[in-house]
mmCIF file of C-alpha atoms in Angstrom:
data_model
loop_
_atom_site.group_PDB
_atom_site.id
_atom_site.type_symbol
_atom_site.label_atom_id
_atom_site.label_comp_id
_atom_site.label_asym_id
_atom_site.label_seq_id
_atom_site.Cartn_x
_atom_site.Cartn_y
_atom_site.Cartn_z
ATOM 1 C CA MET A 1 55.080 38.014 180.646
ATOM 2 C CA ASN A 2 55.002 42.388 181.103
ATOM 3 C CA ILE A 3 53.248 43.713 184.732
ATOM 4 C CA ASP A 4 49.645 44.440 182.837
ATOM 5 C CA GLU A 5 49.635 40.179 182.656
ATOM 6 C CA LEU A 6 51.131 39.752 185.802
ATOM 7 C CA ARG A 7 48.553 41.752 187.371
ATOM 8 C CA ASP A 8 45.516 40.054 184.986
ATOM 9 C CA HIS A 9 47.399 36.343 185.847
ATOM 10 C CA LEU A 10 47.571 37.229 189.700
ATOM 11 C CA CYS A 11 43.929 38.649 190.033
ATOM 12 C CA GLY A 12 42.329 35.464 188.228
ATOM 13 C CA GLN A 13 44.136 33.046 190.201
ATOM 14 C CA TYR A 14 43.586 34.797 193.876
ATOM 15 C CA PRO A 15 40.984 38.090 193.774
ATOM 16 C CA ASP A 16 41.650 38.397 197.706
ATOM 17 C CA LEU A 17 45.286 39.241 196.445
ATOM 18 C CA CYS A 18 44.516 41.516 193.645
ATOM 19 C CA PRO A 19 43.872 44.814 195.819
ATOM 20 C CA LEU A 20 47.443 44.821 197.236
ATOM 21 C CA PHE A 21 48.741 45.121 193.943
ATOM 22 C CA SER A 22 49.756 48.353 192.701
ATOM 23 C CA ILE A 23 52.864 49.311 190.213
ATOM 24 C CA GLU A 24 55.653 51.418 191.891
ATOM 25 C CA PHE A 25 58.671 52.752 189.537
ATOM 26 C CA GLY A 26 57.707 49.611 187.009
ATOM 27 C CA ASP A 27 57.615 46.941 189.050
ATOM 28 C CA GLY A 28 54.166 44.799 190.606
ATOM 29 C CA THR A 29 54.771 44.725 194.221
ATOM 30 C CA LEU A 30 51.969 43.027 196.258
ATOM 31 C CA GLN A 31 52.083 45.433 199.773
ATOM 32 C CA VAL A 32 50.700 42.469 202.327
ATOM 33 C CA GLU A 33 50.116 42.462 206.129
ATOM 34 C CA CYS A 34 52.970 40.716 207.872
ATOM 35 C CA ARG A 35 50.297 38.177 209.423
ATOM 36 C CA GLY A 36 49.212 37.841 206.241
ATOM 37 C CA LEU A 37 53.040 37.037 204.812
ATOM 38 C CA TYR A 38 54.072 33.713 204.364
ATOM 39 C CA ASP A 39 50.224 32.904 202.872
ATOM 40 C CA ALA A 40 50.667 35.538 200.233
ATOM 41 C CA ALA A 41 54.105 34.199 199.232
ATOM 42 C CA ALA A 42 52.962 30.578 199.427
ATOM 43 C CA ASP A 43 50.984 31.900 196.935
ATOM 44 C CA LEU A 44 53.059 33.273 194.486
ATOM 45 C CA LYS A 45 54.888 30.314 194.907
ATOM 46 C CA SER A 46 52.347 28.352 193.189
ATOM 47 C CA LEU A 47 51.891 30.864 191.218
ATOM 48 C CA GLY A 48 54.974 30.173 189.637
ATOM 49 C CA PHE A 49 57.232 32.724 191.403
ATOM 50 C CA ASP A 50 60.249 30.095 191.950
ATOM 51 C CA MET A 51 62.965 31.895 192.975
ATOM 52 C CA LEU A 52 63.783 34.217 195.720
ATOM 53 C CA GLY A 53 66.506 36.617 195.081
ATOM 54 C CA MET A 54 66.579 39.532 197.391
ATOM 55 C CA VAL A 55 65.780 39.763 200.999
ATOM 56 C CA THR A 56 66.510 43.013 202.195
ATOM 57 C CA ALA A 57 64.474 45.174 204.905
ATOM 58 C CA VAL A 58 63.980 49.136 205.231
ATOM 59 C CA ASP A 59 64.088 51.702 208.199
ATOM 60 C CA ARG A 60 60.682 53.340 207.522
ATOM 61 C CA GLY A 61 60.915 55.558 211.252
ATOM 62 C CA GLU A 62 58.184 53.681 213.210
ATOM 63 C CA HIS A 63 58.488 50.779 211.221
ATOM 64 C CA PHE A 64 60.709 48.403 209.007
ATOM 65 C CA GLU A 65 59.843 47.659 206.101
ATOM 66 C CA MET A 66 60.100 43.688 204.516
ATOM 67 C CA VAL A 67 61.198 43.397 201.174
ATOM 68 C CA TYR A 68 61.524 40.098 198.736
ATOM 69 C CA ARG A 69 62.512 40.148 195.472
ATOM 70 C CA LEU A 70 60.797 36.779 193.142
ATOM 71 C CA THR A 71 61.399 35.912 189.997
ATOM 72 C CA SER A 72 59.371 33.526 187.738
ATOM 73 C CA ARG A 73 61.640 31.730 185.299
ATOM 74 C CA GLU A 74 58.621 30.650 183.735
ATOM 75 C CA MET A 75 57.079 33.598 183.398
ATOM 76 C CA SER A 76 60.178 35.875 183.016
ATOM 77 C CA VAL A 77 58.905 38.244 185.449
ATOM 78 C CA GLY A 78 59.965 39.447 188.840
ATOM 79 C CA MET A 79 57.412 41.788 191.380
ATOM 80 C CA PHE A 80 58.391 42.878 194.910
ATOM 81 C CA LEU A 81 56.563 41.632 197.588
ATOM 82 C CA LYS A 82 56.571 43.649 201.116
ATOM 83 C CA CYS A 83 54.765 43.611 204.399
ATOM 84 C CA LEU A 84 55.643 46.631 207.342
ATOM 85 C CA VAL A 85 56.962 45.519 210.815
ATOM 86 C CA PRO A 86 56.935 47.223 214.250
ATOM 87 C CA ARG A 87 59.714 48.493 215.233
ATOM 88 C CA ASP A 88 59.330 48.040 219.343
ATOM 89 C CA LYS A 89 59.076 43.990 218.548
ATOM 90 C CA PRO A 90 60.205 43.660 214.542
ATOM 91 C CA HIS A 91 59.870 39.924 214.017
ATOM 92 C CA THR A 92 58.009 38.064 210.958
ATOM 93 C CA ARG A 93 57.584 34.378 209.558
ATOM 94 C CA SER A 94 60.782 33.038 207.730
ATOM 95 C CA LEU A 95 60.379 32.369 204.208
ATOM 96 C CA TYR A 96 62.669 29.727 204.781
ATOM 97 C CA ASP A 97 60.131 26.658 204.345
ATOM 98 C CA LEU A 98 58.988 28.006 200.643
ATOM 99 C CA TRP A 99 62.473 29.016 199.182
ATOM 100 C CA PRO A 100 66.083 28.279 200.534
ATOM 101 C CA ALA A 101 67.654 30.801 200.042
ATOM 102 C CA ALA A 102 66.001 32.674 202.517
ATOM 103 C CA LEU A 103 68.232 31.048 205.182
ATOM 104 C CA TRP A 104 71.485 33.026 204.467
ATOM 105 C CA GLN A 105 69.608 36.256 203.473
ATOM 106 C CA GLU A 106 67.095 36.235 206.418
ATOM 107 C CA ARG A 107 70.616 35.924 208.876
ATOM 108 C CA GLU A 108 71.408 39.406 206.833
ATOM 109 C CA VAL A 109 68.407 41.131 207.433
ATOM 110 C CA TYR A 110 68.717 39.988 211.360
ATOM 111 C CA ASP A 111 72.075 41.055 212.188
ATOM 112 C CA LEU A 112 71.403 44.654 210.173
ATOM 113 C CA PHE A 113 68.376 45.085 211.396
ATOM 114 C CA GLY A 114 67.353 43.212 213.798
ATOM 115 C CA ILE A 115 64.766 41.889 212.682
ATOM 116 C CA GLU A 116 63.935 38.411 213.703
ATOM 117 C CA PHE A 117 62.493 35.097 211.581
ATOM 118 C CA ASP A 118 59.735 33.047 213.020
ATOM 119 C CA GLY A 119 60.271 29.804 212.305
ATOM 120 C CA HIS A 120 64.160 30.411 210.844
ATOM 121 C CA PRO A 121 66.564 26.841 211.487
ATOM 122 C CA ASP A 122 69.575 29.172 212.109
ATOM 123 C CA LEU A 123 68.714 32.660 213.165
ATOM 124 C CA ARG A 124 72.505 34.260 214.318
ATOM 125 C CA ARG A 125 74.652 36.914 212.629
ATOM 126 C CA ILE A 126 76.207 36.174 209.706
ATOM 127 C CA MET A 127 77.936 39.370 208.394
ATOM 128 C CA LEU A 128 79.466 41.256 211.436
ATOM 129 C CA PRO A 129 81.047 39.124 213.950
ATOM 130 C CA GLU A 130 79.073 37.078 216.428
ATOM 131 C CA ASP A 131 79.588 38.901 219.751
ATOM 132 C CA TRP A 132 78.355 42.755 217.983
ATOM 133 C CA VAL A 133 76.099 45.192 219.765
ATOM 134 C CA GLY A 134 73.472 46.848 217.738
ATOM 135 C CA HIS A 135 72.125 46.319 214.435
ATOM 136 C CA PRO A 136 73.980 48.926 212.367
ATOM 137 C CA LEU A 137 72.163 49.665 209.372
ATOM 138 C CA ARG A 138 68.890 51.155 211.550
ATOM 139 C CA LYS A 139 68.981 54.470 211.667
ATOM 140 C CA ASP A 140 69.409 55.270 215.243
ATOM 141 C CA TYR A 141 72.375 53.332 215.688
ATOM 142 C CA GLN A 142 74.704 54.671 217.880
ATOM 143 C CA ASP A 143 78.940 53.409 217.383
ATOM 144 C CA GLU A 144 81.599 55.638 219.616
ATOM 145 C CA ARG A 145 83.761 53.727 216.742
ATOM 146 C CA ILE A 146 82.448 55.725 214.209
ATOM 147 C CA ILE A 147 84.081 59.109 213.030
ATOM 148 C CA LYS A 148 81.554 60.959 211.225
ATOM 149 C CA ARG A 149 82.395 63.052 208.017
ATOM 150 C CA PRO A 150 82.876 66.854 208.344
ATOM 151 C CA ASP A 151 80.698 69.154 206.661
ATOM 152 C CA TYR A 152 83.319 70.693 204.434
ATOM 153 C CA ILE A 153 84.009 67.581 202.798
ATOM 154 C CA MET B 1 130.080 46.383 199.871
ATOM 155 C CA ALA B 2 127.633 43.775 199.768
ATOM 156 C CA ILE B 3 128.986 40.515 200.714
ATOM 157 C CA VAL B 4 128.191 38.954 197.739
ATOM 158 C CA ASP B 5 130.761 41.121 195.116
ATOM 159 C CA ARG B 6 133.266 39.950 198.413
ATOM 160 C CA VAL B 7 132.613 36.389 196.973
ATOM 161 C CA GLY B 8 133.124 36.581 193.480
ATOM 162 C CA SER B 9 136.308 38.982 194.056
ATOM 163 C CA ALA B 10 138.138 36.087 196.444
ATOM 164 C CA LEU B 11 136.594 33.753 194.042
ATOM 165 C CA GLU B 12 138.771 35.219 190.840
ATOM 166 C CA HIS B 13 141.845 34.570 193.242
ATOM 167 C CA GLY B 14 141.925 30.800 193.176
ATOM 168 C CA PRO B 15 140.320 28.312 195.754
ATOM 169 C CA GLY B 16 140.444 28.039 199.640
ATOM 170 C CA ARG B 17 140.745 32.461 199.383
ATOM 171 C CA VAL B 18 138.385 33.499 202.947
ATOM 172 C CA VAL B 19 136.211 35.922 203.011
ATOM 173 C CA LEU B 20 135.787 38.334 206.436
ATOM 174 C CA SER B 21 132.107 39.568 207.128
ATOM 175 C CA SER B 22 129.763 40.229 209.536
ATOM 176 C CA LEU B 23 127.292 37.738 210.690
ATOM 177 C CA ASP B 24 124.901 40.509 209.811
ATOM 178 C CA ALA B 25 126.202 41.310 206.446
ATOM 179 C CA LEU B 26 125.570 37.558 205.617
ATOM 180 C CA PHE B 27 121.806 37.609 206.697
ATOM 181 C CA ASP B 28 121.114 40.635 205.465
ATOM 182 C CA TRP B 29 122.161 39.967 202.099
ATOM 183 C CA ALA B 30 120.467 35.757 201.807
ATOM 184 C CA ARG B 31 116.663 37.507 203.592
ATOM 185 C CA SER B 32 116.615 39.939 201.593
ATOM 186 C CA HIS B 33 117.132 38.635 198.526
ATOM 187 C CA SER B 34 114.365 35.906 199.292
ATOM 188 C CA GLN B 35 111.548 37.361 200.206
ATOM 189 C CA TRP B 36 108.799 34.685 200.189
ATOM 190 C CA VAL B 37 105.237 36.736 200.068
ATOM 191 C CA MET B 38 101.774 35.863 201.398
ATOM 192 C CA PRO B 39 99.265 37.766 199.269
ATOM 193 C CA MET B 40 96.866 38.567 202.441
ATOM 194 C CA GLY B 41 93.881 39.966 199.733
ATOM 195 C CA THR B 42 91.347 41.001 201.166
ATOM 196 C CA ALA B 43 89.511 43.596 198.408
ATOM 197 C CA CYS B 44 90.007 44.796 195.332
ATOM 198 C CA CYS B 45 94.176 45.680 195.908
ATOM 199 C CA ALA B 46 94.042 42.023 196.084
ATOM 200 C CA MET B 47 93.775 41.877 191.991
ATOM 201 C CA GLU B 48 96.171 44.633 191.864
ATOM 202 C CA MET B 49 98.578 42.673 193.617
ATOM 203 C CA ILE B 50 98.087 39.690 191.585
ATOM 204 C CA ALA B 51 98.443 41.692 188.368
ATOM 205 C CA SER B 52 101.796 43.573 190.425
ATOM 206 C CA PHE B 53 104.534 41.642 191.507
ATOM 207 C CA PRO B 54 103.901 37.502 191.852
ATOM 208 C CA PHE B 55 102.469 36.112 188.690
ATOM 209 C CA THR B 56 102.794 38.019 185.955
ATOM 210 C CA LYS B 57 105.745 39.051 183.236
ATOM 211 C CA PHE B 58 107.287 41.717 186.054
ATOM 212 C CA ASP B 59 108.730 38.210 187.154
ATOM 213 C CA SER B 60 109.378 38.837 190.833
ATOM 214 C CA ASP B 61 111.076 35.116 191.091
ATOM 215 C CA ARG B 62 114.729 37.526 189.345
ATOM 216 C CA HIS B 63 114.328 39.317 192.774
ATOM 217 C CA GLY B 64 113.921 36.400 194.726
ATOM 218 C CA VAL B 65 110.218 37.204 195.582
ATOM 219 C CA ILE B 66 107.946 34.313 195.402
ATOM 220 C CA PRO B 67 104.423 34.426 196.511
ATOM 221 C CA GLN B 68 103.398 31.530 199.031
ATOM 222 C CA ALA B 69 99.924 30.340 200.264
ATOM 223 C CA ASP B 70 101.035 29.496 203.693
ATOM 224 C CA PRO B 71 102.154 31.656 206.604
ATOM 225 C CA ARG B 72 104.250 28.911 207.643
ATOM 226 C CA HIS B 73 106.528 29.340 203.984
ATOM 227 C CA ALA B 74 106.560 33.004 203.990
ATOM 228 C CA ASP B 75 109.081 36.297 205.535
ATOM 229 C CA VAL B 76 107.029 39.289 204.280
ATOM 230 C CA MET B 77 102.821 39.653 204.021
ATOM 231 C CA VAL B 78 101.352 41.800 201.566
ATOM 232 C CA VAL B 79 97.976 42.945 203.629
ATOM 233 C CA ALA B 80 96.171 44.353 199.902
ATOM 234 C CA GLY B 81 92.593 45.447 200.317
ATOM 235 C CA THR B 82 90.429 46.788 203.322
ATOM 236 C CA ILE B 83 90.596 45.084 206.736
ATOM 237 C CA THR B 84 87.165 44.537 208.372
ATOM 238 C CA ARG B 85 87.209 44.200 212.135
ATOM 239 C CA LYS B 86 85.518 41.020 211.517
ATOM 240 C CA MET B 87 88.513 39.505 209.332
ATOM 241 C CA GLN B 88 91.376 41.555 211.582
ATOM 242 C CA PRO B 89 91.458 38.176 213.784
ATOM 243 C CA ALA B 90 92.021 36.019 211.136
ATOM 244 C CA VAL B 91 94.663 38.627 209.911
ATOM 245 C CA ILE B 92 96.173 38.162 213.441
ATOM 246 C CA ARG B 93 96.045 34.916 213.613
ATOM 247 C CA LEU B 94 97.743 34.458 209.755
ATOM 248 C CA TYR B 95 100.563 36.578 211.001
ATOM 249 C CA GLU B 96 100.962 34.960 214.180
ATOM 250 C CA GLN B 97 102.051 32.006 211.969
ATOM 251 C CA MET B 98 104.512 33.236 209.768
ATOM 252 C CA PRO B 99 108.055 32.480 211.587
ATOM 253 C CA ASP B 100 109.807 34.986 212.178
ATOM 254 C CA PRO B 101 112.107 37.772 210.947
ATOM 255 C CA LYS B 102 108.315 38.691 209.151
ATOM 256 C CA TRP B 103 107.582 41.336 207.571
ATOM 257 C CA VAL B 104 104.133 43.865 206.788
ATOM 258 C CA ILE B 105 103.937 45.575 203.556
ATOM 259 C CA ALA B 106 100.276 47.850 203.329
ATOM 260 C CA MET B 107 98.971 48.048 199.952
ATOM 261 C CA GLY B 108 96.239 50.857 199.266
ATOM 262 C CA ASN B 109 94.932 53.871 200.982
ATOM 263 C CA CYS B 110 92.225 51.585 203.005
ATOM 264 C CA THR B 111 94.626 49.191 204.286
ATOM 265 C CA VAL B 112 97.384 52.452 205.377
ATOM 266 C CA SER B 113 94.438 54.435 206.140
ATOM 267 C CA GLY B 114 90.987 53.390 206.134
ATOM 268 C CA GLY B 115 90.737 54.822 202.858
ATOM 269 C CA ILE B 116 87.702 55.954 201.879
ATOM 270 C CA PHE B 117 85.697 54.251 204.909
ATOM 271 C CA TYR B 118 87.495 56.257 207.377
ATOM 272 C CA TYR B 119 84.452 58.151 207.990
ATOM 273 C CA ASP B 120 81.030 56.571 208.370
ATOM 274 C CA THR B 121 81.833 52.959 209.128
ATOM 275 C CA TYR B 122 81.487 51.077 211.328
ATOM 276 C CA SER B 123 82.901 48.035 210.280
ATOM 277 C CA VAL B 124 86.099 49.135 209.235
ATOM 278 C CA VAL B 125 89.690 49.249 210.778
ATOM 279 C CA ARG B 126 91.374 52.186 210.299
ATOM 280 C CA GLY B 127 94.623 51.053 208.757
ATOM 281 C CA VAL B 128 96.413 47.584 209.624
ATOM 282 C CA ASP B 129 98.998 49.383 211.506
ATOM 283 C CA GLU B 130 96.360 49.304 214.405
ATOM 284 C CA PHE B 131 97.216 45.597 215.279
ATOM 285 C CA LEU B 132 100.739 44.746 213.174
ATOM 286 C CA PRO B 133 103.525 46.427 212.263
ATOM 287 C CA VAL B 134 104.120 47.979 209.026
ATOM 288 C CA ASP B 135 107.200 48.052 207.320
ATOM 289 C CA VAL B 136 106.330 49.863 203.837
ATOM 290 C CA TYR B 137 103.127 51.377 203.479
ATOM 291 C CA ILE B 138 102.083 51.954 199.546
ATOM 292 C CA ALA B 139 99.440 54.689 198.832
ATOM 293 C CA GLY B 140 97.143 54.621 195.773
ATOM 294 C CA CYS B 141 93.215 53.191 194.906
ATOM 295 C CA PRO B 142 94.981 50.860 193.765
ATOM 296 C CA PRO B 143 98.902 51.388 193.734
ATOM 297 C CA ARG B 144 100.093 50.925 189.938
ATOM 298 C CA PRO B 145 102.581 48.401 189.437
ATOM 299 C CA GLU B 146 105.368 50.289 190.010
ATOM 300 C CA ALA B 147 104.495 51.500 193.255
ATOM 301 C CA VAL B 148 104.087 48.067 194.586
ATOM 302 C CA GLN B 149 107.256 46.721 193.172
ATOM 303 C CA ASP B 150 109.288 49.775 194.598
ATOM 304 C CA ALA B 151 108.059 48.995 197.946
ATOM 305 C CA LEU B 152 109.449 45.388 197.428
ATOM 306 C CA MET B 153 113.276 47.179 196.917
ATOM 307 C CA GLN B 154 112.346 49.317 199.477
ATOM 308 C CA LEU B 155 111.912 46.504 201.637
ATOM 309 C CA ARG B 156 114.735 44.543 200.360
ATOM 310 C CA GLU B 157 116.895 47.835 201.386
ATOM 311 C CA LYS B 158 115.179 48.309 205.095
ATOM 312 C CA ILE B 159 116.252 45.068 205.934
ATOM 313 C CA ARG B 160 119.609 45.586 204.999
ATOM 314 C CA GLN B 161 119.976 47.898 207.639
ATOM 315 C CA GLU B 162 118.343 45.495 210.433
ATOM 316 C CA SER B 163 120.673 43.653 212.495
ATOM 317 C CA ILE B 164 120.071 40.089 213.481
ATOM 318 C CA GLY B 165 120.180 40.381 217.206
ATOM 319 C CA PRO B 166 117.390 39.531 219.217
ATOM 320 C CA ASN B 167 113.994 40.013 217.454
ATOM 321 C CA THR B 168 112.102 42.751 219.537
ATOM 322 C CA ARG B 169 109.275 42.930 216.844
ATOM 323 C CA HIS B 170 106.218 41.748 217.893
ATOM 324 C CA VAL B 171 102.543 42.275 217.067
ATOM 325 C CA ARG B 172 101.534 44.994 219.517
ATOM 326 C CA LYS B 173 98.516 44.423 222.504
ATOM 327 C CA LEU B 174 95.551 45.253 220.276
ATOM 328 C CA THR B 175 92.192 47.074 222.345
ATOM 329 C CA LEU B 176 89.340 47.388 220.323
ATOM 330 C CA PRO B 177 87.427 50.500 221.688
ATOM 331 C CA GLY B 178 83.828 49.190 221.326
ATOM 332 C CA PRO B 179 80.455 48.861 222.842
ATOM 333 C CA GLY B 180 80.522 44.970 223.399
ATOM 334 C CA GLU B 181 82.971 43.915 226.689
ATOM 335 C CA SER B 182 83.392 40.813 225.084
ATOM 336 C CA ARG B 183 85.257 42.535 222.099
ATOM 337 C CA ALA B 184 87.602 44.160 224.340
ATOM 338 C CA SER B 185 90.720 41.828 222.731
ATOM 339 C CA VAL B 186 90.689 39.766 220.199
ATOM 340 C CA GLU B 187 93.502 37.200 221.185
ATOM 341 C CA PRO B 188 94.000 33.897 219.445
ATOM 342 C CA SER B 189 91.476 31.329 221.096
ATOM 343 C CA GLU B 190 91.826 28.789 223.374
ATOM 344 C CA PRO B 191 93.685 25.873 222.160
ATOM 345 C CA GLY B 192 91.101 23.483 222.531
ATOM 346 C CA GLU B 193 89.032 25.683 220.326
ATOM 347 C CA VAL B 194 90.492 26.350 217.351
ATOM 348 C CA GLY B 195 88.783 24.961 214.592
#
């Protein structure tokens, strides 16, 4: 199944999600509001996307952009699911109920970006030591142990 | 002259001969020819270490270099790979489990100084010598197998210079500079908490 067939399939099944669908860099992308993220993800799962391959986030300044990579083994197609969470109190609904693969990946996003996942059963740090202070992949992360690379290199 | 040569020449003159030597020479001869190595591989250098001496056709057994997975049976720890701040307490604990006398080889640029992770990195320890007494450094990213084998020979020479007197080698008191006060030290946890 290619992207256009996926778009037709999605618009036929869920017309309300259709205007949110776009093609970015050749991949299907569904940009939703974060409060509707769980429902949209549930719709996509019932559409056939049975695999959550990746959960990550991007620091967009005022917002963090949550990025979920979904794959359908049956339709042999993948797509992205994105939503913007505010920076001052970043939290969103956990997708652990839909795809158990989100368990550790959301812990990683929590660890490195500080985004909290409501409904996550075991939300604690996974990559860094548990007593670490701060979230290093934020653009404004400060750590006095970091040695800045000199400009001439 | 190594003590083993004197043993050989003494045996040539028949049984009942006496060899005079110092205890230092005897122990150094034994220790330098029996380096049981614990491969402390943490990153890509671990693959090169596996290909370098312990498990391949280079036949490190002829030097008495035998890989040991258990730190309690090992004399030499070869730290191969990037040491992250999360791995650091585990490396210290494994080092402390090794019986004295013990030696450390730092293999690869990351283990020597942090390597390519020296700048702009929040999670990497800049060299294993920040918290362990290192005997031999091997440069390279990764080092050639010849370099690793040469390091073992260098360590053998170093062991031959040592005395069996009271051992002053110890883990340096480690203080991590960090934003959180609770991270000030990585002392071993309480006995009841050992998992």
